[in-house]
Amino acid sequence: MFVNVILLSCCLSLISAEYCLGSEEESLLNDIKSALQTLETRLKDKSLRCSPGWKEYAHHCYNFISTPLTWNAAERACRKIGGYLVKVDDESESNWLKQQANVEERSYWAGAADFTEGDWRWIVDFSNVTYTDWHNGQPNNSGGHEDCLEIKKTYNYQWNDAVCTATNGYICESEKVNLKVTNCN
């Protein structure tokens, strides 16, 4: 079908280059061009996928890594594999992350920090943290040095402000990538 559309489009292009098209032919040519654009868009969308080992949710990819690292080391590790520490945008995403985190049963770093006390920002774009899922009494800056966002196992995966030099697993997030689509036949 796709090849037929392309061939027809090429034929019509050749015809239109040598002859004047009537309104019916012009309309048909426009319909074919529109169909080609729609097909191209659909194919482009289907080629956007998550890299192997990453989980897909709502047009983003996530990698839950259990290796314990400090917050700074976790952010660097995410960057090395093409992502960033997770940015939690809404309750739906938060609930999905909790579900996934519960499989490993550990705490994870997320990508927010308050290096200016009380001003929580996402490290990926320095935007303000607007959606929150803090555990009761958090953030509390206990000891005056809790500046990094932890999704804490013992708080039922609600948020906690933690000392950035502590070690946790971490969640990397990335945009879908354009993976090469091959025909295996």
GROMACS .gro file of C-alpha atoms in nm:
model
  185
    1MET     CA    1   0.000   0.000   0.000
    2PHE     CA    2   0.272   0.246   0.103
    3VAL     CA    3   0.478   0.173  -0.210
    4ASN     CA    4   0.169   0.220  -0.428
    5VAL     CA    5   0.103   0.560  -0.271
    6ILE     CA    6   0.462   0.670  -0.331
    7LEU     CA    7   0.455   0.547  -0.693
    8LEU     CA    8   0.124   0.720  -0.754
    9SER     CA    9   0.260   1.038  -0.599
   10CYS     CA   10   0.569   1.024  -0.822
   11CYS     CA   11   0.357   0.965  -1.132
   12LEU     CA   12   0.130   1.253  -1.047
   13SER     CA   13   0.432   1.474  -0.985
   14LEU     CA   14   0.566   1.391  -1.332
   15ILE     CA   15   0.227   1.451  -1.491
   16SER     CA   16   0.181   1.781  -1.310
   17ALA     CA   17   0.526   1.893  -1.426
   18GLU     CA   18   0.429   1.844  -1.793
   19TYR     CA   19   0.056   1.911  -1.797
   20CYS     CA   20  -0.186   2.140  -1.624
   21LEU     CA   21  -0.395   1.949  -1.373
   22GLY     CA   22  -0.767   1.987  -1.353
   23SER     CA   23  -0.933   2.058  -1.019
   24GLU     CA   24  -1.010   1.687  -0.969
   25GLU     CA   25  -0.649   1.582  -1.026
   26GLU     CA   26  -0.523   1.868  -0.809
   27SER     CA   27  -0.755   1.757  -0.528
   28LEU     CA   28  -0.636   1.396  -0.562
   29LEU     CA   29  -0.273   1.507  -0.552
   30ASN     CA   30  -0.338   1.711  -0.237
   31ASP     CA   31  -0.509   1.411  -0.074
   32ILE     CA   32  -0.208   1.192  -0.154
   33LYS     CA   33   0.033   1.451  -0.012
   34SER     CA   34  -0.175   1.470   0.305
   35ALA     CA   35  -0.181   1.089   0.336
   36LEU     CA   36   0.197   1.078   0.296
   37GLN     CA   37   0.245   1.339   0.569
   38THR     CA   38   0.015   1.146   0.804
   39LEU     CA   39   0.201   0.821   0.734
   40GLU     CA   40   0.538   0.988   0.790
   41THR     CA   41   0.419   1.126   1.125
   42ARG     CA   42   0.289   0.785   1.236
   43LEU     CA   43   0.612   0.612   1.140
   44LYS     CA   44   0.818   0.875   1.322
   45ASP     CA   45   0.608   0.833   1.641
   46LYS     CA   46   0.645   0.454   1.627
   47SER     CA   47   1.023   0.475   1.605
   48LEU     CA   48   1.047   0.665   1.936
   49ARG     CA   49   1.115   0.405   2.203
   50CYS     CA   50   1.294   0.347   2.528
   51SER     CA   51   1.644   0.204   2.521
   52PRO     CA   52   1.676  -0.160   2.629
   53GLY     CA   53   1.650  -0.197   3.007
   54TRP     CA   54   1.442   0.121   3.049
   55LYS     CA   55   1.070   0.121   3.137
   56GLU     CA   56   0.821   0.336   2.950
   57TYR     CA   57   0.557   0.552   3.114
   58ALA     CA   58   0.366   0.847   2.961
   59HIS     CA   59   0.611   0.928   2.682
   60HIS     CA   60   0.921   0.907   2.903
   61CYS     CA   61   1.166   0.632   2.989
   62TYR     CA   62   1.283   0.532   3.338
   63ASN     CA   63   1.570   0.323   3.466
   64PHE     CA   64   1.561   0.204   3.828
   65ILE     CA   65   1.919   0.144   3.937
   66SER     CA   66   1.980  -0.029   4.268
   67THR     CA   67   2.354   0.044   4.297
   68PRO     CA   68   2.388   0.277   4.598
   69LEU     CA   69   2.546   0.613   4.513
   70THR     CA   70   2.548   0.963   4.660
   71TRP     CA   71   2.302   1.208   4.505
   72ASN     CA   72   2.574   1.386   4.301
   73ALA     CA   73   2.722   1.057   4.179
   74ALA     CA   74   2.372   0.933   4.087
   75GLU     CA   75   2.307   1.247   3.881
   76ARG     CA   76   2.639   1.198   3.697
   77ALA     CA   77   2.561   0.829   3.641
   78CYS     CA   78   2.222   0.917   3.489
   79ARG     CA   79   2.386   1.171   3.255
   80LYS     CA   80   2.638   0.910   3.140
   81ILE     CA   81   2.356   0.683   3.023
   82GLY     CA   82   2.160   0.958   2.848
   83GLY     CA   83   1.919   1.061   3.123
   84TYR     CA   84   1.886   1.267   3.438
   85LEU     CA   85   1.766   1.203   3.792
   86VAL     CA   86   1.388   1.167   3.771
   87LYS     CA   87   1.166   1.476   3.767
   88VAL     CA   88   0.823   1.391   3.913
   89ASP     CA   89   0.558   1.607   3.744
   90ASP     CA   90   0.230   1.482   3.888
   91GLU     CA   91   0.047   1.236   4.112
   92SER     CA   92  -0.002   0.982   3.834
   93GLU     CA   93   0.371   0.966   3.763
   94SER     CA   94   0.446   0.953   4.137
   95ASN     CA   95   0.210   0.658   4.186
   96TRP     CA   96   0.365   0.472   3.893
   97LEU     CA   97   0.715   0.534   4.032
   98LYS     CA   98   0.606   0.403   4.375
   99GLN     CA   99   0.470   0.087   4.214
  100GLN     CA  100   0.794   0.027   4.026
  101ALA     CA  101   1.018   0.116   4.323
  102ASN     CA  102   0.835  -0.130   4.545
  103VAL     CA  103   0.965  -0.419   4.333
  104GLU     CA  104   1.324  -0.359   4.451
  105GLU     CA  105   1.219  -0.250   4.802
  106ARG     CA  106   1.481   0.021   4.845
  107SER     CA  107   1.498   0.400   4.865
  108TYR     CA  108   1.588   0.599   4.554
  109TRP     CA  109   1.728   0.942   4.472
  110ALA     CA  110   1.512   1.176   4.264
  111GLY     CA  111   1.633   1.486   4.084
  112ALA     CA  112   1.536   1.773   4.315
  113ALA     CA  113   1.740   1.965   4.570
  114ASP     CA  114   1.714   2.278   4.784
  115PHE     CA  115   2.067   2.416   4.778
  116THR     CA  116   1.900   2.743   4.881
  117GLU     CA  117   1.711   2.621   5.188
  118GLY     CA  118   1.339   2.569   5.118
  119ASP     CA  119   1.369   2.649   4.744
  120TRP     CA  120   1.325   2.301   4.593
  121ARG     CA  121   1.423   2.280   4.227
  122TRP     CA  122   1.452   2.007   3.964
  123ILE     CA  123   1.817   1.970   3.866
  124VAL     CA  124   1.737   1.886   3.501
  125ASP     CA  125   1.595   2.232   3.420
  126PHE     CA  126   1.615   2.426   3.750
  127SER     CA  127   1.236   2.466   3.751
  128ASN     CA  128   1.048   2.496   4.082
  129VAL     CA  129   0.911   2.176   4.230
  130THR     CA  130   0.536   2.232   4.202
  131TYR     CA  131   0.390   1.884   4.256
  132THR     CA  132   0.505   1.729   4.586
  133ASP     CA  133   0.456   1.402   4.773
  134TRP     CA  134   0.633   1.477   5.101
  135HIS     CA  135   0.587   1.237   5.391
  136ASN     CA  136   0.430   1.393   5.703
  137GLY     CA  137   0.676   1.633   5.867
  138GLN     CA  138   0.898   1.654   5.558
  139PRO     CA  139   1.099   1.831   5.441
  140ASN     CA  140   1.249   1.905   5.780
  141ASN     CA  141   1.619   1.968   5.705
  142SER     CA  142   1.714   1.758   6.007
  143GLY     CA  143   2.062   1.849   6.123
  144GLY     CA  144   2.069   2.141   5.879
  145HIS     CA  145   2.213   1.941   5.588
  146GLU     CA  146   1.922   1.760   5.417
  147ASP     CA  147   1.914   1.910   5.070
  148CYS     CA  148   1.841   1.622   4.830
  149LEU     CA  149   1.515   1.449   4.739
  150GLU     CA  150   1.484   1.086   4.839
  151ILE     CA  151   1.191   0.858   4.755
  152LYS     CA  152   1.205   0.670   5.084
  153LYS     CA  153   1.112   0.305   5.120
  154THR     CA  154   1.022   0.327   5.491
  155TYR     CA  155   0.790   0.622   5.414
  156ASN     CA  156   0.592   0.408   5.166
  157TYR     CA  157   0.789   0.574   4.886
  158GLN     CA  158   0.683   0.924   4.979
  159TRP     CA  159   0.940   1.200   4.965
  160ASN     CA  160   1.203   1.283   5.224
  161ASP     CA  161   1.478   1.543   5.229
  162ALA     CA  162   1.803   1.358   5.289
  163VAL     CA  163   2.173   1.428   5.327
  164CYS     CA  164   2.315   1.431   4.973
  165THR     CA  165   2.622   1.228   5.073
  166ALA     CA  166   2.409   0.933   5.187
  167THR     CA  167   2.385   0.648   4.938
  168ASN     CA  168   2.069   0.522   4.769
  169GLY     CA  169   1.956   0.359   4.451
  170TYR     CA  170   1.847   0.613   4.191
  171ILE     CA  171   1.590   0.661   3.917
  172CYS     CA  172   1.704   0.797   3.583
  173GLU     CA  173   1.456   0.949   3.338
  174SER     CA  174   1.498   1.025   2.969
  175GLU     CA  175   1.300   1.122   2.666
  176LYS     CA  176   1.217   0.844   2.423
  177VAL     CA  177   1.487   0.801   2.161
  178ASN     CA  178   1.462   0.739   1.790
  179LEU     CA  179   1.573   0.377   1.763
  180LYS     CA  180   1.640   0.228   1.422
  181VAL     CA  181   1.343   0.018   1.314
  182THR     CA  182   1.447  -0.285   1.112
  183ASN     CA  183   1.247  -0.546   0.925
  184CYS     CA  184   1.348  -0.890   1.050
  185ASN     CA  185   1.180  -1.080   0.762
   0.00000   0.00000   0.00000
